[in-house]
Tab-separated table of C-alpha atoms in Angstrom:
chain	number	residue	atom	x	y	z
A	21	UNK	CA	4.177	17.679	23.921
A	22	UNK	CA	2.355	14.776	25.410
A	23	UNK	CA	4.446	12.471	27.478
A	24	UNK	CA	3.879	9.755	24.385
A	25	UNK	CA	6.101	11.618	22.363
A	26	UNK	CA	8.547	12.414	24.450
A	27	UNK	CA	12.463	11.064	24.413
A	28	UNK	CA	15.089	10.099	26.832
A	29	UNK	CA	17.432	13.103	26.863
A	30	UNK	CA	20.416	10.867	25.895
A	31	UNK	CA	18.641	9.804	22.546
A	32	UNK	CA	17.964	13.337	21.651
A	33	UNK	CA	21.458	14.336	22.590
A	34	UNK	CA	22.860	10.934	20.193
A	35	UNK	CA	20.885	12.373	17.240
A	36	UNK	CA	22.150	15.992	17.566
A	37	UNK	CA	25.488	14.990	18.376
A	38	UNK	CA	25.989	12.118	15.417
A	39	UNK	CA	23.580	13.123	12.873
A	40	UNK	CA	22.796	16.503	12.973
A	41	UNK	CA	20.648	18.630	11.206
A	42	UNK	CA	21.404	21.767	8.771
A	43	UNK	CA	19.626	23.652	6.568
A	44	UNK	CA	20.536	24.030	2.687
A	45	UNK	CA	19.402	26.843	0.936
A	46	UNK	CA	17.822	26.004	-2.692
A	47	UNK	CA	18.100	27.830	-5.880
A	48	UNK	CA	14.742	30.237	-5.900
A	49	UNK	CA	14.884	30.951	-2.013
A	50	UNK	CA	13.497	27.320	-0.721
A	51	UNK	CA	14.972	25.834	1.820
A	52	UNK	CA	15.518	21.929	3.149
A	53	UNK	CA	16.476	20.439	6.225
A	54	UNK	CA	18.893	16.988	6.393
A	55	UNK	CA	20.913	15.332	8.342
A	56	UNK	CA	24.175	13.733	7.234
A	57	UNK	CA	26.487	11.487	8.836
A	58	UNK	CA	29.666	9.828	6.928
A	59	UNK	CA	31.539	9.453	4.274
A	60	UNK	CA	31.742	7.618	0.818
A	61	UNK	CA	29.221	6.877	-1.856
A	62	UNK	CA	26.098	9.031	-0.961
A	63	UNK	CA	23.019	7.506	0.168
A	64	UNK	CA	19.659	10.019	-0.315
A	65	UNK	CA	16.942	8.341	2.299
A	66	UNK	CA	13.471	9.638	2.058
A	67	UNK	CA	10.845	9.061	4.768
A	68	UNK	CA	6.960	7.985	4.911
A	69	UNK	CA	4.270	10.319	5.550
A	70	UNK	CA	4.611	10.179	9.374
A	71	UNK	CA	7.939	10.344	9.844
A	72	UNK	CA	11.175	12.830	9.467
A	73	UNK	CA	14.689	12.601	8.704
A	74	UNK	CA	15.849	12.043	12.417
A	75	UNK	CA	13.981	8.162	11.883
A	76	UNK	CA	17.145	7.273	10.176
A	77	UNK	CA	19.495	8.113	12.171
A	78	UNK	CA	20.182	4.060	13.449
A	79	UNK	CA	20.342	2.665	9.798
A	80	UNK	CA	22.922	5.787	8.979
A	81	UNK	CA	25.379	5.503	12.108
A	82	UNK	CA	25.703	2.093	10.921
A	83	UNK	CA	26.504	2.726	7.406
A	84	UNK	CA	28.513	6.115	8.004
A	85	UNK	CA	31.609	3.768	7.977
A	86	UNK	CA	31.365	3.601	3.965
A	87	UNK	CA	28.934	5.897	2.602
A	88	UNK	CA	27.588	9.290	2.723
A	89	UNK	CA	24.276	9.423	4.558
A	90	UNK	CA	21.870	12.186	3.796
A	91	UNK	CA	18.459	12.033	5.277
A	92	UNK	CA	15.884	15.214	4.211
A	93	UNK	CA	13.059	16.256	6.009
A	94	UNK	CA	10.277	16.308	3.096
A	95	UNK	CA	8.848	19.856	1.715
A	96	UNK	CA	6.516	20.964	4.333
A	97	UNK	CA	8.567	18.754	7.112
A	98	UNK	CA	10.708	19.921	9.858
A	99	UNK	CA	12.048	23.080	8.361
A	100	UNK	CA	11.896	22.609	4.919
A	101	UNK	CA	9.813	24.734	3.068
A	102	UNK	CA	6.177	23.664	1.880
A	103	UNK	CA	5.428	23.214	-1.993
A	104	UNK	CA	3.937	25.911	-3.670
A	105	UNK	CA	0.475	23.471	-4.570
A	106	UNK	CA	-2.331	22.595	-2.125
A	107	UNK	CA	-1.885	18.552	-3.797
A	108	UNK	CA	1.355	18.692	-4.874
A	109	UNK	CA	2.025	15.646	-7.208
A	110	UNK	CA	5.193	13.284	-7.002
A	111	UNK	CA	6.874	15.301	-10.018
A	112	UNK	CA	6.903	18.450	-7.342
A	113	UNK	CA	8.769	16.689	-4.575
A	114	UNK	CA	11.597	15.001	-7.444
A	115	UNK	CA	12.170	18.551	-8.422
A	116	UNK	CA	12.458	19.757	-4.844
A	117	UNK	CA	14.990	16.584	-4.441
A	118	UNK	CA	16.760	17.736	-7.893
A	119	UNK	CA	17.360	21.380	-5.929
A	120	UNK	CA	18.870	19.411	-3.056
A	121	UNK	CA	21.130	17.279	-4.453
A	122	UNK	CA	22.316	20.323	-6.942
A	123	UNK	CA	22.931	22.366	-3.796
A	124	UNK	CA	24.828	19.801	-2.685
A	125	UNK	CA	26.450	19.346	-5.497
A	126	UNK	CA	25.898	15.457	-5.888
A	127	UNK	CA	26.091	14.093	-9.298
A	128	UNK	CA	25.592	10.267	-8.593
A	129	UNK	CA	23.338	8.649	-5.521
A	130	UNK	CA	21.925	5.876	-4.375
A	131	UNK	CA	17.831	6.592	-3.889
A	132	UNK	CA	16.704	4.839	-0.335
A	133	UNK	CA	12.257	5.451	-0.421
A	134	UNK	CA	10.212	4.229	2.528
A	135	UNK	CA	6.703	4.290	2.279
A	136	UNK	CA	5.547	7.403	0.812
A	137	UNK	CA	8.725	8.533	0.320
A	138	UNK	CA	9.006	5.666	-2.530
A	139	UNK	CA	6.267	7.654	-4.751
A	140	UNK	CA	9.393	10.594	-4.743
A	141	UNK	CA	12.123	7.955	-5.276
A	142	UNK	CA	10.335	6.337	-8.357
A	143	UNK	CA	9.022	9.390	-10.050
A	144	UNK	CA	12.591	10.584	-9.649
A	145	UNK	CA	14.112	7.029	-10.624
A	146	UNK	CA	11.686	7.061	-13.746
A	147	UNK	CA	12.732	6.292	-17.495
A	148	UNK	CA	13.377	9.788	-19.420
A	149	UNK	CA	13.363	11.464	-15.765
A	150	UNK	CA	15.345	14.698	-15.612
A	151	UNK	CA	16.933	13.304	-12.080
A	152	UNK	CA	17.067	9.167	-13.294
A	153	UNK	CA	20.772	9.801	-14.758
A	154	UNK	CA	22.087	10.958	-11.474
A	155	UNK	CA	20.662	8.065	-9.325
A	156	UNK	CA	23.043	4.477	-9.290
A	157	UNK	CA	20.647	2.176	-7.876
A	158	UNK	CA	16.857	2.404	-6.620
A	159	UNK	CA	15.975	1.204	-3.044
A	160	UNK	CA	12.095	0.952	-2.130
A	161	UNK	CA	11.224	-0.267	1.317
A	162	UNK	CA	7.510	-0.468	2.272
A	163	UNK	CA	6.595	1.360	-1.008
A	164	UNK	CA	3.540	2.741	-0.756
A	165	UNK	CA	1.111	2.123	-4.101
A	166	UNK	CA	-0.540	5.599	-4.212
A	167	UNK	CA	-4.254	6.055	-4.696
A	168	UNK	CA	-3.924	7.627	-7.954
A	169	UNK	CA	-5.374	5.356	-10.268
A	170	UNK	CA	-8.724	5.380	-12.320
A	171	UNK	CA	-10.137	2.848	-11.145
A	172	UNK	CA	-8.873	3.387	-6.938
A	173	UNK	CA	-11.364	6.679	-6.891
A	174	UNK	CA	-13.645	5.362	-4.307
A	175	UNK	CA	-10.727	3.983	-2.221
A	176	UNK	CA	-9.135	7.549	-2.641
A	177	UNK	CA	-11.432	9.756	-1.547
A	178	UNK	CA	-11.923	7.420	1.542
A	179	UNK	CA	-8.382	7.634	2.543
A	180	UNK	CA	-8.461	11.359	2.251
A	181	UNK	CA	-11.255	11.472	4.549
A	182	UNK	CA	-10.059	8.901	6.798
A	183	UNK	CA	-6.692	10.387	7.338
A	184	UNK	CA	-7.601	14.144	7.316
A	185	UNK	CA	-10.568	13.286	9.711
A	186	UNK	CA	-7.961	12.033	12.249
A	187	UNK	CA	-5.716	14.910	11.703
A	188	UNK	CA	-9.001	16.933	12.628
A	189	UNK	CA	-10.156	15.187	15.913
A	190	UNK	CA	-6.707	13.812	17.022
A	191	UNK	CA	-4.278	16.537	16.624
A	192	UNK	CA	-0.666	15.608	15.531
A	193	UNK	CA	-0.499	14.328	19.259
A	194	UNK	CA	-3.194	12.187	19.256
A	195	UNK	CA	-2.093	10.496	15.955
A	196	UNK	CA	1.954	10.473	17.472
A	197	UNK	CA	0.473	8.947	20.794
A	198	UNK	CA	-0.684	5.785	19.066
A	199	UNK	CA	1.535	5.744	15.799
A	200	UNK	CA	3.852	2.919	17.316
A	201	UNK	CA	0.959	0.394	17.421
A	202	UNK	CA	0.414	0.468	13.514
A	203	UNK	CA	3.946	1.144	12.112
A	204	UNK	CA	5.760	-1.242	14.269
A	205	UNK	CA	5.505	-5.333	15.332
A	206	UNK	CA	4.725	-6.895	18.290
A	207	UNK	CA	8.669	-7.600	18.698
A	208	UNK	CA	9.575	-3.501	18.754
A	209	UNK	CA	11.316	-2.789	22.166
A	210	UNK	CA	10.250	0.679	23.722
A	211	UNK	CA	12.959	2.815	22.509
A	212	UNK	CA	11.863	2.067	18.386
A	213	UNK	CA	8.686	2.776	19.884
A	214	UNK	CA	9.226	6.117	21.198
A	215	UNK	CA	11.142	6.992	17.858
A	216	UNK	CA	7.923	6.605	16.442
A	217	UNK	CA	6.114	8.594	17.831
A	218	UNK	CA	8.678	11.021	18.745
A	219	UNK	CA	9.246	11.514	14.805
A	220	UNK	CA	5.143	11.582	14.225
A	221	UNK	CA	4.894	13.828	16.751
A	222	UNK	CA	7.254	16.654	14.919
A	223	UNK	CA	4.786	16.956	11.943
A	224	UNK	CA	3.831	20.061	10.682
A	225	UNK	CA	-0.178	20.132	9.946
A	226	UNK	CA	0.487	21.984	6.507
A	227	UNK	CA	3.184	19.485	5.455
A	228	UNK	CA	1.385	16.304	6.387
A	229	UNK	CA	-1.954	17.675	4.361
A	230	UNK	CA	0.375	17.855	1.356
A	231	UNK	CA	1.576	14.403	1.914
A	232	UNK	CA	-1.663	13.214	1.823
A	233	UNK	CA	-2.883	14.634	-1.145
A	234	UNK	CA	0.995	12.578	-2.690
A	235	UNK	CA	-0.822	9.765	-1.099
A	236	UNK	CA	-4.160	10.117	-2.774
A	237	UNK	CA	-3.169	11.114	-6.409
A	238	UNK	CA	0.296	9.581	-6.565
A	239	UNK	CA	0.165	5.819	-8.993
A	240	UNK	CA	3.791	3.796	-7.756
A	241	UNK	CA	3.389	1.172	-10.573
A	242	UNK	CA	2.711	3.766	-13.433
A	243	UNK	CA	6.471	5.226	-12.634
A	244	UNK	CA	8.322	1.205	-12.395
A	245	UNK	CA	10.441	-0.062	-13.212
A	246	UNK	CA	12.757	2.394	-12.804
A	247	UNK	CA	15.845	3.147	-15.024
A	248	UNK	CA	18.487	1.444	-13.134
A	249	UNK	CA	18.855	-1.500	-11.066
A	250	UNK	CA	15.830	-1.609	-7.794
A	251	UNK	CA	15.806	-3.650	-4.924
A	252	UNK	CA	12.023	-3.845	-3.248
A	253	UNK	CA	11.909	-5.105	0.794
A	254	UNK	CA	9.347	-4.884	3.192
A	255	UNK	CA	8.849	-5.853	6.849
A	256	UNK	CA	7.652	-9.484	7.097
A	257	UNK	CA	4.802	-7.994	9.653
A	258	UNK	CA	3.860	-4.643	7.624
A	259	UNK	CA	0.135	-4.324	8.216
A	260	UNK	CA	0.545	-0.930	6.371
A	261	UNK	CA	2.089	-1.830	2.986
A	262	UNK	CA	1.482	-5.554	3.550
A	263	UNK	CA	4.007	-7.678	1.390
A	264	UNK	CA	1.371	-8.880	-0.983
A	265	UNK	CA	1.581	-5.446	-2.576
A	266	UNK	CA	5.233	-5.325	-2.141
A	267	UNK	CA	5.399	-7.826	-4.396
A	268	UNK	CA	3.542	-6.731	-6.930
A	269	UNK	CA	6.035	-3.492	-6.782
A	270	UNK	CA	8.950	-6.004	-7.313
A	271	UNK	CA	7.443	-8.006	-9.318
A	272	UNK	CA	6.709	-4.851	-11.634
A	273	UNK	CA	10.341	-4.207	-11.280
A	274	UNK	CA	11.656	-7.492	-12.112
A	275	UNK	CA	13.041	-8.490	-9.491
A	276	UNK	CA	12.685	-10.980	-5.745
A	277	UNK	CA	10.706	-9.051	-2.881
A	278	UNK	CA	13.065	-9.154	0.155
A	279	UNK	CA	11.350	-9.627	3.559
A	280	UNK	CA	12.566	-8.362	6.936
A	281	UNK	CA	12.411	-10.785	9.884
A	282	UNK	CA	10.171	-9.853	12.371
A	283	UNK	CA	9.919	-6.022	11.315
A	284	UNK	CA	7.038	-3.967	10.688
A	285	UNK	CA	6.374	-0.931	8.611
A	286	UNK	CA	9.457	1.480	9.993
A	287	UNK	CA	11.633	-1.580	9.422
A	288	UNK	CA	14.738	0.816	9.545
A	289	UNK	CA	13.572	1.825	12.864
A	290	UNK	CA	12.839	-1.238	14.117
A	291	UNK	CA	15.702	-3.536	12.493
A	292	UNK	CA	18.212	-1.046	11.770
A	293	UNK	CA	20.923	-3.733	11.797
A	294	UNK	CA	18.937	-5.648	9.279
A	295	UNK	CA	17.971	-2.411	6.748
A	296	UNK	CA	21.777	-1.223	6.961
A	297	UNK	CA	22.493	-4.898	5.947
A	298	UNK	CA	20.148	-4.513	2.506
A	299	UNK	CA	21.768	-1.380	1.641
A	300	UNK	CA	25.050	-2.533	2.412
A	301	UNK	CA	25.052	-4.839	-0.296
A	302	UNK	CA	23.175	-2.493	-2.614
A	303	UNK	CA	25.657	-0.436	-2.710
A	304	UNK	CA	28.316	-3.210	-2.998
A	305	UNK	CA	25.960	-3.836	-6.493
């Protein structure tokens, strides 16, 4: 692995050690991989397109006082397994998630989405939703819009190209080597940093197409507002989802777009203190 992506013994030996990962097996022979840490009302956090469970594990070692933690690797991430589609839709991964949390037997959650992962957490979160009933409270951080829409065609097939070119000429490396400079602010210190591209550097090829094709067909606002109570933040300094689209998520859903000091796109890896704080008081709702 290049050098980029590489991290400090101790931090991999703090992640193993405090929030470790397991496999569940799924009804129908499917498999994901999470990481837990905790106890008390359960928190479901799903990552962004170039990232893995592990990215959490600040944000959860700070909350594991008073709530259940559970992180998943995505299908087609770490050692989950892959969806059966070559574009899997947003309705694919919420079922995958509905496996999950009945292997784990969780009946009530509160739904944490970063970036990507908030196409999941809405479709999931949606009115008449065969998963909405079992989810408290909606948490979207950085949600990313989707390219889905009608009228975003032109914009979609660019960003397939873009990102699958890169994939092509930069390897997972390549892309992990310079992931820190996009997802994070000026203000990161070195150790978010490596995170970063630590976590990007773990992607499966196969996984990450699939993601992109959630990118490029998945449509955020035609799943909001959700049916129960959302909170939308975003990094003050997200060049990625910037907060003028944020706030057209929250606004959608009714509700105040909450900013993050001095945080980028991985706010929760950047400003775990911070993110722990927001869903803190969600779950104090």
């Amino acid at each position: 692995m290049d050098h980029a992506a590489t991290l400090p013994p101790s931090e991999l030996a703090r992640l193993e050690a405090r929030f470790p990962a397991r496999p569940v097996a799924l009804q129908g022979g499917a498999a994901v991989s999470l990481r837990e840490c905790g106890s008390g009302p359960v928190l479901v956090c799903l990552h962004g397109i170039g990232s893995g469970a592990a990215s959490w594990l600040d944000t959860a070692l700070l909350l594991s006082p008073e709530a259940r933690v559970i992180a998943w690797d995505a299908p087609g991430y770490g050692d989950s397994t892959p969806l059966a589609p070559a574009a899997p839709k947003a309705a694919d991964y919420a079922e995958r998630l509905g496996a999950m949390l009945d292997a784990l037997d969780i009946g009530r959650c509160t739904l944490v989405g970063h970036s990507l992962g908030a196409l999941t957490a809405a479709c999931a979160a949606r009115p008449g939703s065969a998963l909405a009933a079992r989810i408290e409270r909606l948490v979207l951080i950085s949600p990313a819009a989707g390219y889905g829409a009608a009228e975003r065609a032109e914009t979609r097939q660019r960003v397939r190209a873009q990102r699958l070119d890169t994939l092509a000429r930069a390897g997972v490396a390549g892309m992990a080597a310079q992931a820190d400079a996009r997802l994070l602010s000026a203000h990161a210190g070195e150790q978010a940093r490596q995170w970063v591209r630590w976590n990007m550097a773990r992607l499966n090829e196969g996984g990450y197409r699939q993601a992109v094709e959630l990118l490029c067909g998945g449509e955020l606002l035609a799943d909001l507002p959700p049916a129960m109570p959302v909170r939308v933040a975003c990094g003050a300094l997200d060049i990625v989802t910037p907060p003028a689209g944020c706030d057209e998520v929250a606004r959608r859903c009714g509700v105040a777009l909450e900013l993050i000091a001095d945080a980028g796109h991985a706010s929760y890896v950047e400003r775990p203190q911070a993110v722990a704080a927001l869903l803190r008081e969600a779950l104090a709702s």
